Amino acid sequence: MSTFLPNLLFCRPVRRRLRGVEENGAEPAKDDRGHLSRCPECRQWFSTHTRLVGELRRQAAETASPVDPSVRERIQASLAEMSPPAKPSPARPLRAIVGTAAAAAVLMLFVLLR
C-alpha cells in the first residue's frame, strides 16, 4: 500500500507544525507528540530535522561575525514590513465542492443525452 495518502493527510500537517516548533524552541503539541509516538517515519524525520537545525545553529554561532548595528536594524525593519505567510483560503474547499458538483452535472448531462 502506498504511503502517499496517509502522508498527505496526517504527516504533512504534523511536520509543518513541528518545523515551527523547532524554529521557536517550543515543545510539540500533545497531538503531535501522539503522532510521533505512532508514526516511525515522522519520528525519524523529526529526529533528523532537530539534529540538522541544531548543527546549523552551532555552525552559525561558530562562524558568526559581528554585524554592523545599522545593517541589523535595516534587516529587522524589512522583516517587520513583510506580511505573515498566507493562510489557506477558506474558499479553497468551496471551490473543490463546486468543481466536483459541476463535473457531476456534466457527467449526468452526458449520460442523459445519450
JSON list of N, CA and C in Angstrom, two decimals, residues 35-104:
[
{"chain": "A", "resi": 35, "resn": "HIS", "atom": "N", "xyz": [1.22, 11.70, 17.53]},
{"chain": "A", "resi": 35, "resn": "HIS", "atom": "CA", "xyz": [1.50, 11.25, 16.17]},
{"chain": "A", "resi": 35, "resn": "HIS", "atom": "C", "xyz": [2.93, 10.72, 16.08]},
{"chain": "A", "resi": 36, "resn": "LEU", "atom": "N", "xyz": [3.87, 11.42, 16.69]},
{"chain": "A", "resi": 36, "resn": "LEU", "atom": "CA", "xyz": [5.27, 10.97, 16.66]},
{"chain": "A", "resi": 36, "resn": "LEU", "atom": "C", "xyz": [5.42, 9.60, 17.33]},
{"chain": "A", "resi": 37, "resn": "SER", "atom": "N", "xyz": [4.63, 9.34, 18.36]},
{"chain": "A", "resi": 37, "resn": "SER", "atom": "CA", "xyz": [4.75, 8.04, 19.04]},
{"chain": "A", "resi": 37, "resn": "SER", "atom": "C", "xyz": [4.20, 6.90, 18.18]},
{"chain": "A", "resi": 38, "resn": "ARG", "atom": "N", "xyz": [3.28, 7.23, 17.26]},
{"chain": "A", "resi": 38, "resn": "ARG", "atom": "CA", "xyz": [2.67, 6.20, 16.41]},
{"chain": "A", "resi": 38, "resn": "ARG", "atom": "C", "xyz": [3.30, 6.09, 15.03]},
{"chain": "A", "resi": 39, "resn": "CYS", "atom": "N", "xyz": [4.01, 7.10, 14.59]},
{"chain": "A", "resi": 39, "resn": "CYS", "atom": "CA", "xyz": [4.49, 7.15, 13.20]},
{"chain": "A", "resi": 39, "resn": "CYS", "atom": "C", "xyz": [6.03, 7.12, 13.17]},
{"chain": "A", "resi": 40, "resn": "PRO", "atom": "N", "xyz": [6.61, 5.97, 12.84]},
{"chain": "A", "resi": 40, "resn": "PRO", "atom": "CA", "xyz": [8.08, 5.88, 12.82]},
{"chain": "A", "resi": 40, "resn": "PRO", "atom": "C", "xyz": [8.72, 6.79, 11.77]},
{"chain": "A", "resi": 41, "resn": "GLU", "atom": "N", "xyz": [8.02, 7.01, 10.65]},
{"chain": "A", "resi": 41, "resn": "GLU", "atom": "CA", "xyz": [8.59, 7.88, 9.61]},
{"chain": "A", "resi": 41, "resn": "GLU", "atom": "C", "xyz": [8.69, 9.33, 10.09]},
{"chain": "A", "resi": 42, "resn": "CYS", "atom": "N", "xyz": [7.65, 9.81, 10.75]},
{"chain": "A", "resi": 42, "resn": "CYS", "atom": "CA", "xyz": [7.70, 11.18, 11.27]},
{"chain": "A", "resi": 42, "resn": "CYS", "atom": "C", "xyz": [8.68, 11.30, 12.43]},
{"chain": "A", "resi": 43, "resn": "ARG", "atom": "N", "xyz": [8.75, 10.25, 13.25]},
{"chain": "A", "resi": 43, "resn": "ARG", "atom": "CA", "xyz": [9.71, 10.26, 14.36]},
{"chain": "A", "resi": 43, "resn": "ARG", "atom": "C", "xyz": [11.13, 10.39, 13.82]},
{"chain": "A", "resi": 44, "resn": "GLN", "atom": "N", "xyz": [11.44, 9.61, 12.75]},
{"chain": "A", "resi": 44, "resn": "GLN", "atom": "CA", "xyz": [12.76, 9.68, 12.12]},
{"chain": "A", "resi": 44, "resn": "GLN", "atom": "C", "xyz": [12.98, 11.05, 11.49]},
{"chain": "A", "resi": 45, "resn": "TRP", "atom": "N", "xyz": [11.94, 11.56, 10.82]},
{"chain": "A", "resi": 45, "resn": "TRP", "atom": "CA", "xyz": [12.05, 12.89, 10.19]},
{"chain": "A", "resi": 45, "resn": "TRP", "atom": "C", "xyz": [12.33, 13.96, 11.25]},
{"chain": "A", "resi": 46, "resn": "PHE", "atom": "N", "xyz": [11.59, 13.93, 12.36]},
{"chain": "A", "resi": 46, "resn": "PHE", "atom": "CA", "xyz": [11.75, 14.94, 13.40]},
{"chain": "A", "resi": 46, "resn": "PHE", "atom": "C", "xyz": [13.13, 14.85, 14.04]},
{"chain": "A", "resi": 47, "resn": "SER", "atom": "N", "xyz": [13.59, 13.64, 14.25]},
{"chain": "A", "resi": 47, "resn": "SER", "atom": "CA", "xyz": [14.92, 13.46, 14.82]},
{"chain": "A", "resi": 47, "resn": "SER", "atom": "C", "xyz": [15.99, 14.04, 13.89]},
{"chain": "A", "resi": 48, "resn": "THR", "atom": "N", "xyz": [15.89, 13.73, 12.60]},
{"chain": "A", "resi": 48, "resn": "THR", "atom": "CA", "xyz": [16.85, 14.25, 11.63]},
{"chain": "A", "resi": 48, "resn": "THR", "atom": "C", "xyz": [16.76, 15.77, 11.53]},
{"chain": "A", "resi": 49, "resn": "HIS", "atom": "N", "xyz": [15.53, 16.27, 11.49]},
{"chain": "A", "resi": 49, "resn": "HIS", "atom": "CA", "xyz": [15.31, 17.72, 11.38]},
{"chain": "A", "resi": 49, "resn": "HIS", "atom": "C", "xyz": [15.91, 18.44, 12.60]},
{"chain": "A", "resi": 50, "resn": "THR", "atom": "N", "xyz": [15.66, 17.90, 13.78]},
{"chain": "A", "resi": 50, "resn": "THR", "atom": "CA", "xyz": [16.18, 18.51, 15.01]},
{"chain": "A", "resi": 50, "resn": "THR", "atom": "C", "xyz": [17.71, 18.53, 15.01]},
{"chain": "A", "resi": 51, "resn": "ARG", "atom": "N", "xyz": [18.31, 17.40, 14.59]},
{"chain": "A", "resi": 51, "resn": "ARG", "atom": "CA", "xyz": [19.78, 17.35, 14.53]},
{"chain": "A", "resi": 51, "resn": "ARG", "atom": "C", "xyz": [20.33, 18.37, 13.52]},
{"chain": "A", "resi": 52, "resn": "LEU", "atom": "N", "xyz": [19.70, 18.46, 12.34]},
{"chain": "A", "resi": 52, "resn": "LEU", "atom": "CA", "xyz": [20.18, 19.39, 11.32]},
{"chain": "A", "resi": 52, "resn": "LEU", "atom": "C", "xyz": [20.06, 20.84, 11.78]},
{"chain": "A", "resi": 53, "resn": "VAL", "atom": "N", "xyz": [18.91, 21.18, 12.37]},
{"chain": "A", "resi": 53, "resn": "VAL", "atom": "CA", "xyz": [18.72, 22.56, 12.84]},
{"chain": "A", "resi": 53, "resn": "VAL", "atom": "C", "xyz": [19.74, 22.86, 13.93]},
{"chain": "A", "resi": 54, "resn": "GLY", "atom": "N", "xyz": [19.96, 21.93, 14.84]},
{"chain": "A", "resi": 54, "resn": "GLY", "atom": "CA", "xyz": [20.95, 22.14, 15.90]},
{"chain": "A", "resi": 54, "resn": "GLY", "atom": "C", "xyz": [22.35, 22.33, 15.33]},
{"chain": "A", "resi": 55, "resn": "GLU", "atom": "N", "xyz": [22.70, 21.51, 14.35]},
{"chain": "A", "resi": 55, "resn": "GLU", "atom": "CA", "xyz": [24.03, 21.61, 13.73]},
{"chain": "A", "resi": 55, "resn": "GLU", "atom": "C", "xyz": [24.17, 22.94, 12.99]},
{"chain": "A", "resi": 56, "resn": "LEU", "atom": "N", "xyz": [23.14, 23.35, 12.27]},
{"chain": "A", "resi": 56, "resn": "LEU", "atom": "CA", "xyz": [23.20, 24.65, 11.57]},
{"chain": "A", "resi": 56, "resn": "LEU", "atom": "C", "xyz": [23.35, 25.81, 12.56]},
{"chain": "A", "resi": 57, "resn": "ARG", "atom": "N", "xyz": [22.63, 25.73, 13.66]},
{"chain": "A", "resi": 57, "resn": "ARG", "atom": "CA", "xyz": [22.75, 26.80, 14.67]},
{"chain": "A", "resi": 57, "resn": "ARG", "atom": "C", "xyz": [24.15, 26.81, 15.29]},
{"chain": "A", "resi": 58, "resn": "ARG", "atom": "N", "xyz": [24.69, 25.62, 15.55]},
{"chain": "A", "resi": 58, "resn": "ARG", "atom": "CA", "xyz": [26.03, 25.53, 16.13]},
{"chain": "A", "resi": 58, "resn": "ARG", "atom": "C", "xyz": [27.06, 26.12, 15.17]},
{"chain": "A", "resi": 59, "resn": "GLN", "atom": "N", "xyz": [26.96, 25.73, 13.91]},
{"chain": "A", "resi": 59, "resn": "GLN", "atom": "CA", "xyz": [27.92, 26.25, 12.92]},
{"chain": "A", "resi": 59, "resn": "GLN", "atom": "C", "xyz": [27.77, 27.74, 12.71]},
{"chain": "A", "resi": 60, "resn": "ALA", "atom": "N", "xyz": [26.52, 28.22, 12.72]},
{"chain": "A", "resi": 60, "resn": "ALA", "atom": "CA", "xyz": [26.30, 29.65, 12.55]},
{"chain": "A", "resi": 60, "resn": "ALA", "atom": "C", "xyz": [26.92, 30.43, 13.71]},
{"chain": "A", "resi": 61, "resn": "ALA", "atom": "N", "xyz": [26.80, 29.88, 14.93]},
{"chain": "A", "resi": 61, "resn": "ALA", "atom": "CA", "xyz": [27.37, 30.55, 16.10]},
{"chain": "A", "resi": 61, "resn": "ALA", "atom": "C", "xyz": [28.90, 30.58, 16.03]},
{"chain": "A", "resi": 62, "resn": "GLU", "atom": "N", "xyz": [29.49, 29.51, 15.51]},
{"chain": "A", "resi": 62, "resn": "GLU", "atom": "CA", "xyz": [30.95, 29.44, 15.40]},
{"chain": "A", "resi": 62, "resn": "GLU", "atom": "C", "xyz": [31.50, 30.40, 14.34]},
{"chain": "A", "resi": 63, "resn": "THR", "atom": "N", "xyz": [30.75, 30.58, 13.27]},
{"chain": "A", "resi": 63, "resn": "THR", "atom": "CA", "xyz": [31.26, 31.39, 12.16]},
{"chain": "A", "resi": 63, "resn": "THR", "atom": "C", "xyz": [30.70, 32.80, 12.14]},
{"chain": "A", "resi": 64, "resn": "ALA", "atom": "N", "xyz": [29.83, 33.11, 13.10]},
{"chain": "A", "resi": 64, "resn": "ALA", "atom": "CA", "xyz": [29.20, 34.43, 13.09]},
{"chain": "A", "resi": 64, "resn": "ALA", "atom": "C", "xyz": [30.22, 35.53, 13.29]},
{"chain": "A", "resi": 65, "resn": "SER", "atom": "N", "xyz": [30.04, 36.56, 12.51]},
{"chain": "A", "resi": 65, "resn": "SER", "atom": "CA", "xyz": [30.90, 37.73, 12.68]},
{"chain": "A", "resi": 65, "resn": "SER", "atom": "C", "xyz": [30.01, 38.88, 13.14]},
{"chain": "A", "resi": 66, "resn": "PRO", "atom": "N", "xyz": [30.59, 39.84, 13.80]},
{"chain": "A", "resi": 66, "resn": "PRO", "atom": "CA", "xyz": [29.78, 40.95, 14.28]},
{"chain": "A", "resi": 66, "resn": "PRO", "atom": "C", "xyz": [29.08, 41.65, 13.11]},
{"chain": "A", "resi": 67, "resn": "VAL", "atom": "N", "xyz": [27.83, 41.97, 13.33]},
{"chain": "A", "resi": 67, "resn": "VAL", "atom": "CA", "xyz": [27.05, 42.66, 12.30]},
{"chain": "A", "resi": 67, "resn": "VAL", "atom": "C", "xyz": [26.94, 44.12, 12.68]},
{"chain": "A", "resi": 68, "resn": "ASP", "atom": "N", "xyz": [27.15, 44.96, 11.69]},
{"chain": "A", "resi": 68, "resn": "ASP", "atom": "CA", "xyz": [27.00, 46.40, 11.88]},
{"chain": "A", "resi": 68, "resn": "ASP", "atom": "C", "xyz": [25.58, 46.66, 12.39]},
{"chain": "A", "resi": 69, "resn": "PRO", "atom": "N", "xyz": [25.41, 47.38, 13.48]},
{"chain": "A", "resi": 69, "resn": "PRO", "atom": "CA", "xyz": [24.07, 47.61, 14.04]},
{"chain": "A", "resi": 69, "resn": "PRO", "atom": "C", "xyz": [23.09, 48.23, 13.03]},
{"chain": "A", "resi": 70, "resn": "SER", "atom": "N", "xyz": [23.58, 49.07, 12.13]},
{"chain": "A", "resi": 70, "resn": "SER", "atom": "CA", "xyz": [22.66, 49.68, 11.16]},
{"chain": "A", "resi": 70, "resn": "SER", "atom": "C", "xyz": [22.13, 48.63, 10.18]},
{"chain": "A", "resi": 71, "resn": "VAL", "atom": "N", "xyz": [22.98, 47.65, 9.83]},
{"chain": "A", "resi": 71, "resn": "VAL", "atom": "CA", "xyz": [22.53, 46.57, 8.95]},
{"chain": "A", "resi": 71, "resn": "VAL", "atom": "C", "xyz": [21.49, 45.73, 9.67]},
{"chain": "A", "resi": 72, "resn": "ARG", "atom": "N", "xyz": [21.75, 45.42, 10.92]},
{"chain": "A", "resi": 72, "resn": "ARG", "atom": "CA", "xyz": [20.79, 44.64, 11.72]},
{"chain": "A", "resi": 72, "resn": "ARG", "atom": "C", "xyz": [19.45, 45.37, 11.79]},
{"chain": "A", "resi": 73, "resn": "GLU", "atom": "N", "xyz": [19.46, 46.68, 12.01]},
{"chain": "A", "resi": 73, "resn": "GLU", "atom": "CA", "xyz": [18.22, 47.46, 12.10]},
{"chain": "A", "resi": 73, "resn": "GLU", "atom": "C", "xyz": [17.47, 47.44, 10.78]},
{"chain": "A", "resi": 74, "resn": "ARG", "atom": "N", "xyz": [18.19, 47.56, 9.67]},
{"chain": "A", "resi": 74, "resn": "ARG", "atom": "CA", "xyz": [17.53, 47.53, 8.34]},
{"chain": "A", "resi": 74, "resn": "ARG", "atom": "C", "xyz": [16.90, 46.16, 8.09]},
{"chain": "A", "resi": 75, "resn": "ILE", "atom": "N", "xyz": [17.60, 45.11, 8.46]},
{"chain": "A", "resi": 75, "resn": "ILE", "atom": "CA", "xyz": [17.06, 43.76, 8.26]},
{"chain": "A", "resi": 75, "resn": "ILE", "atom": "C", "xyz": [15.81, 43.57, 9.11]},
{"chain": "A", "resi": 76, "resn": "GLN", "atom": "N", "xyz": [15.87, 43.98, 10.37]},
{"chain": "A", "resi": 76, "resn": "GLN", "atom": "CA", "xyz": [14.71, 43.84, 11.25]},
{"chain": "A", "resi": 76, "resn": "GLN", "atom": "C", "xyz": [13.53, 44.67, 10.76]},
{"chain": "A", "resi": 77, "resn": "ALA", "atom": "N", "xyz": [13.81, 45.86, 10.24]},
{"chain": "A", "resi": 77, "resn": "ALA", "atom": "CA", "xyz": [12.73, 46.71, 9.71]},
{"chain": "A", "resi": 77, "resn": "ALA", "atom": "C", "xyz": [12.11, 46.04, 8.48]},
{"chain": "A", "resi": 78, "resn": "SER", "atom": "N", "xyz": [12.94, 45.47, 7.63]},
{"chain": "A", "resi": 78, "resn": "SER", "atom": "CA", "xyz": [12.42, 44.78, 6.45]},
{"chain": "A", "resi": 78, "resn": "SER", "atom": "C", "xyz": [11.56, 43.59, 6.84]},
{"chain": "A", "resi": 79, "resn": "LEU", "atom": "N", "xyz": [12.02, 42.83, 7.82]},
{"chain": "A", "resi": 79, "resn": "LEU", "atom": "CA", "xyz": [11.24, 41.68, 8.27]},
{"chain": "A", "resi": 79, "resn": "LEU", "atom": "C", "xyz": [9.92, 42.11, 8.89]},
{"chain": "A", "resi": 80, "resn": "ALA", "atom": "N", "xyz": [9.92, 43.22, 9.60]},
{"chain": "A", "resi": 80, "resn": "ALA", "atom": "CA", "xyz": [8.69, 43.71, 10.22]},
{"chain": "A", "resi": 80, "resn": "ALA", "atom": "C", "xyz": [7.68, 44.14, 9.17]},
{"chain": "A", "resi": 81, "resn": "GLU", "atom": "N", "xyz": [8.17, 44.63, 8.03]},
{"chain": "A", "resi": 81, "resn": "GLU", "atom": "CA", "xyz": [7.28, 45.08, 6.97]},
{"chain": "A", "resi": 81, "resn": "GLU", "atom": "C", "xyz": [6.67, 43.92, 6.18]},
{"chain": "A", "resi": 82, "resn": "MET", "atom": "N", "xyz": [7.35, 42.79, 6.21]},
{"chain": "A", "resi": 82, "resn": "MET", "atom": "CA", "xyz": [6.87, 41.63, 5.45]},
{"chain": "A", "resi": 82, "resn": "MET", "atom": "C", "xyz": [5.58, 41.12, 6.07]},
{"chain": "A", "resi": 83, "resn": "SER", "atom": "N", "xyz": [4.68, 40.69, 5.22]},
{"chain": "A", "resi": 83, "resn": "SER", "atom": "CA", "xyz": [3.42, 40.14, 5.73]},
{"chain": "A", "resi": 83, "resn": "SER", "atom": "C", "xyz": [3.64, 38.70, 6.17]},
{"chain": "A", "resi": 84, "resn": "PRO", "atom": "N", "xyz": [2.84, 38.23, 7.11]},
{"chain": "A", "resi": 84, "resn": "PRO", "atom": "CA", "xyz": [2.97, 36.84, 7.55]},
{"chain": "A", "resi": 84, "resn": "PRO", "atom": "C", "xyz": [2.60, 35.90, 6.41]},
{"chain": "A", "resi": 85, "resn": "PRO", "atom": "N", "xyz": [3.01, 34.64, 6.49]},
{"chain": "A", "resi": 85, "resn": "PRO", "atom": "CA", "xyz": [2.68, 33.70, 5.43]},
{"chain": "A", "resi": 85, "resn": "PRO", "atom": "C", "xyz": [1.17, 33.61, 5.23]},
{"chain": "A", "resi": 86, "resn": "ALA", "atom": "N", "xyz": [0.78, 33.49, 3.98]},
{"chain": "A", "resi": 86, "resn": "ALA", "atom": "CA", "xyz": [-0.65, 33.41, 3.68]},
{"chain": "A", "resi": 86, "resn": "ALA", "atom": "C", "xyz": [-1.24, 32.12, 4.22]},
{"chain": "A", "resi": 87, "resn": "LYS", "atom": "N", "xyz": [-2.40, 32.25, 4.79]},
{"chain": "A", "resi": 87, "resn": "LYS", "atom": "CA", "xyz": [-3.10, 31.07, 5.29]},
{"chain": "A", "resi": 87, "resn": "LYS", "atom": "C", "xyz": [-3.99, 30.56, 4.15]},
{"chain": "A", "resi": 88, "resn": "PRO", "atom": "N", "xyz": [-4.27, 29.27, 4.15]},
{"chain": "A", "resi": 88, "resn": "PRO", "atom": "CA", "xyz": [-5.13, 28.73, 3.10]},
{"chain": "A", "resi": 88, "resn": "PRO", "atom": "C", "xyz": [-6.47, 29.47, 3.06]},
{"chain": "A", "resi": 89, "resn": "SER", "atom": "N", "xyz": [-6.91, 29.75, 1.88]},
{"chain": "A", "resi": 89, "resn": "SER", "atom": "CA", "xyz": [-8.16, 30.46, 1.70]},
{"chain": "A", "resi": 89, "resn": "SER", "atom": "C", "xyz": [-9.33, 29.57, 2.11]},
{"chain": "A", "resi": 90, "resn": "PRO", "atom": "N", "xyz": [-10.30, 30.11, 2.87]},
{"chain": "A", "resi": 90, "resn": "PRO", "atom": "CA", "xyz": [-11.46, 29.29, 3.21]},
{"chain": "A", "resi": 90, "resn": "PRO", "atom": "C", "xyz": [-12.28, 28.95, 1.97]},
{"chain": "A", "resi": 91, "resn": "ALA", "atom": "N", "xyz": [-12.05, 29.69, 0.88]},
{"chain": "A", "resi": 91, "resn": "ALA", "atom": "CA", "xyz": [-12.78, 29.43, -0.36]},
{"chain": "A", "resi": 91, "resn": "ALA", "atom": "C", "xyz": [-12.24, 28.20, -1.07]},
{"chain": "A", "resi": 92, "resn": "ARG", "atom": "N", "xyz": [-11.04, 27.75, -0.75]},
{"chain": "A", "resi": 92, "resn": "ARG", "atom": "CA", "xyz": [-10.42, 26.62, -1.44]},
{"chain": "A", "resi": 92, "resn": "ARG", "atom": "C", "xyz": [-11.28, 25.36, -1.34]},
{"chain": "A", "resi": 93, "resn": "PRO", "atom": "N", "xyz": [-11.75, 24.95, -0.13]},
{"chain": "A", "resi": 93, "resn": "PRO", "atom": "CA", "xyz": [-12.62, 23.77, -0.07]},
{"chain": "A", "resi": 93, "resn": "PRO", "atom": "C", "xyz": [-13.92, 23.98, -0.84]},
{"chain": "A", "resi": 94, "resn": "LEU", "atom": "N", "xyz": [-14.45, 25.21, -0.80]},
{"chain": "A", "resi": 94, "resn": "LEU", "atom": "CA", "xyz": [-15.67, 25.51, -1.53]},
{"chain": "A", "resi": 94, "resn": "LEU", "atom": "C", "xyz": [-15.46, 25.32, -3.02]},
{"chain": "A", "resi": 95, "resn": "ARG", "atom": "N", "xyz": [-14.31, 25.77, -3.54]},
{"chain": "A", "resi": 95, "resn": "ARG", "atom": "CA", "xyz": [-14.00, 25.59, -4.96]},
{"chain": "A", "resi": 95, "resn": "ARG", "atom": "C", "xyz": [-13.97, 24.11, -5.32]},
{"chain": "A", "resi": 96, "resn": "ALA", "atom": "N", "xyz": [-13.42, 23.29, -4.45]},
{"chain": "A", "resi": 96, "resn": "ALA", "atom": "CA", "xyz": [-13.35, 21.85, -4.72]},
{"chain": "A", "resi": 96, "resn": "ALA", "atom": "C", "xyz": [-14.76, 21.26, -4.78]},
{"chain": "A", "resi": 97, "resn": "ILE", "atom": "N", "xyz": [-15.63, 21.68, -3.88]},
{"chain": "A", "resi": 97, "resn": "ILE", "atom": "CA", "xyz": [-17.00, 21.18, -3.86]},
{"chain": "A", "resi": 97, "resn": "ILE", "atom": "C", "xyz": [-17.75, 21.63, -5.12]},
{"chain": "A", "resi": 98, "resn": "VAL", "atom": "N", "xyz": [-17.61, 22.90, -5.47]},
{"chain": "A", "resi": 98, "resn": "VAL", "atom": "CA", "xyz": [-18.29, 23.42, -6.66]},
{"chain": "A", "resi": 98, "resn": "VAL", "atom": "C", "xyz": [-17.74, 22.73, -7.90]},
{"chain": "A", "resi": 99, "resn": "GLY", "atom": "N", "xyz": [-16.44, 22.55, -7.98]},
{"chain": "A", "resi": 99, "resn": "GLY", "atom": "CA", "xyz": [-15.85, 21.86, -9.13]},
{"chain": "A", "resi": 99, "resn": "GLY", "atom": "C", "xyz": [-16.33, 20.44, -9.25]},
{"chain": "A", "resi": 100, "resn": "THR", "atom": "N", "xyz": [-16.43, 19.73, -8.14]},
{"chain": "A", "resi": 100, "resn": "THR", "atom": "CA", "xyz": [-16.92, 18.35, -8.15]},
{"chain": "A", "resi": 100, "resn": "THR", "atom": "C", "xyz": [-18.39, 18.32, -8.57]},
{"chain": "A", "resi": 101, "resn": "ALA", "atom": "N", "xyz": [-19.19, 19.24, -8.06]},
{"chain": "A", "resi": 101, "resn": "ALA", "atom": "CA", "xyz": [-20.60, 19.30, -8.43]},
{"chain": "A", "resi": 101, "resn": "ALA", "atom": "C", "xyz": [-20.76, 19.61, -9.92]},
{"chain": "A", "resi": 102, "resn": "ALA", "atom": "N", "xyz": [-19.94, 20.51, -10.45]},
{"chain": "A", "resi": 102, "resn": "ALA", "atom": "CA", "xyz": [-20.01, 20.84, -11.87]},
{"chain": "A", "resi": 102, "resn": "ALA", "atom": "C", "xyz": [-19.62, 19.64, -12.72]},
{"chain": "A", "resi": 103, "resn": "ALA", "atom": "N", "xyz": [-18.59, 18.92, -12.32]},
{"chain": "A", "resi": 103, "resn": "ALA", "atom": "CA", "xyz": [-18.19, 17.73, -13.07]},
{"chain": "A", "resi": 103, "resn": "ALA", "atom": "C", "xyz": [-19.28, 16.67, -13.03]},
{"chain": "A", "resi": 104, "resn": "ALA", "atom": "N", "xyz": [-19.94, 16.52, -11.89]},
{"chain": "A", "resi": 104, "resn": "ALA", "atom": "CA", "xyz": [-21.03, 15.55, -11.78]},
{"chain": "A", "resi": 104, "resn": "ALA", "atom": "C", "xyz": [-22.20, 15.96, -12.67]}
]
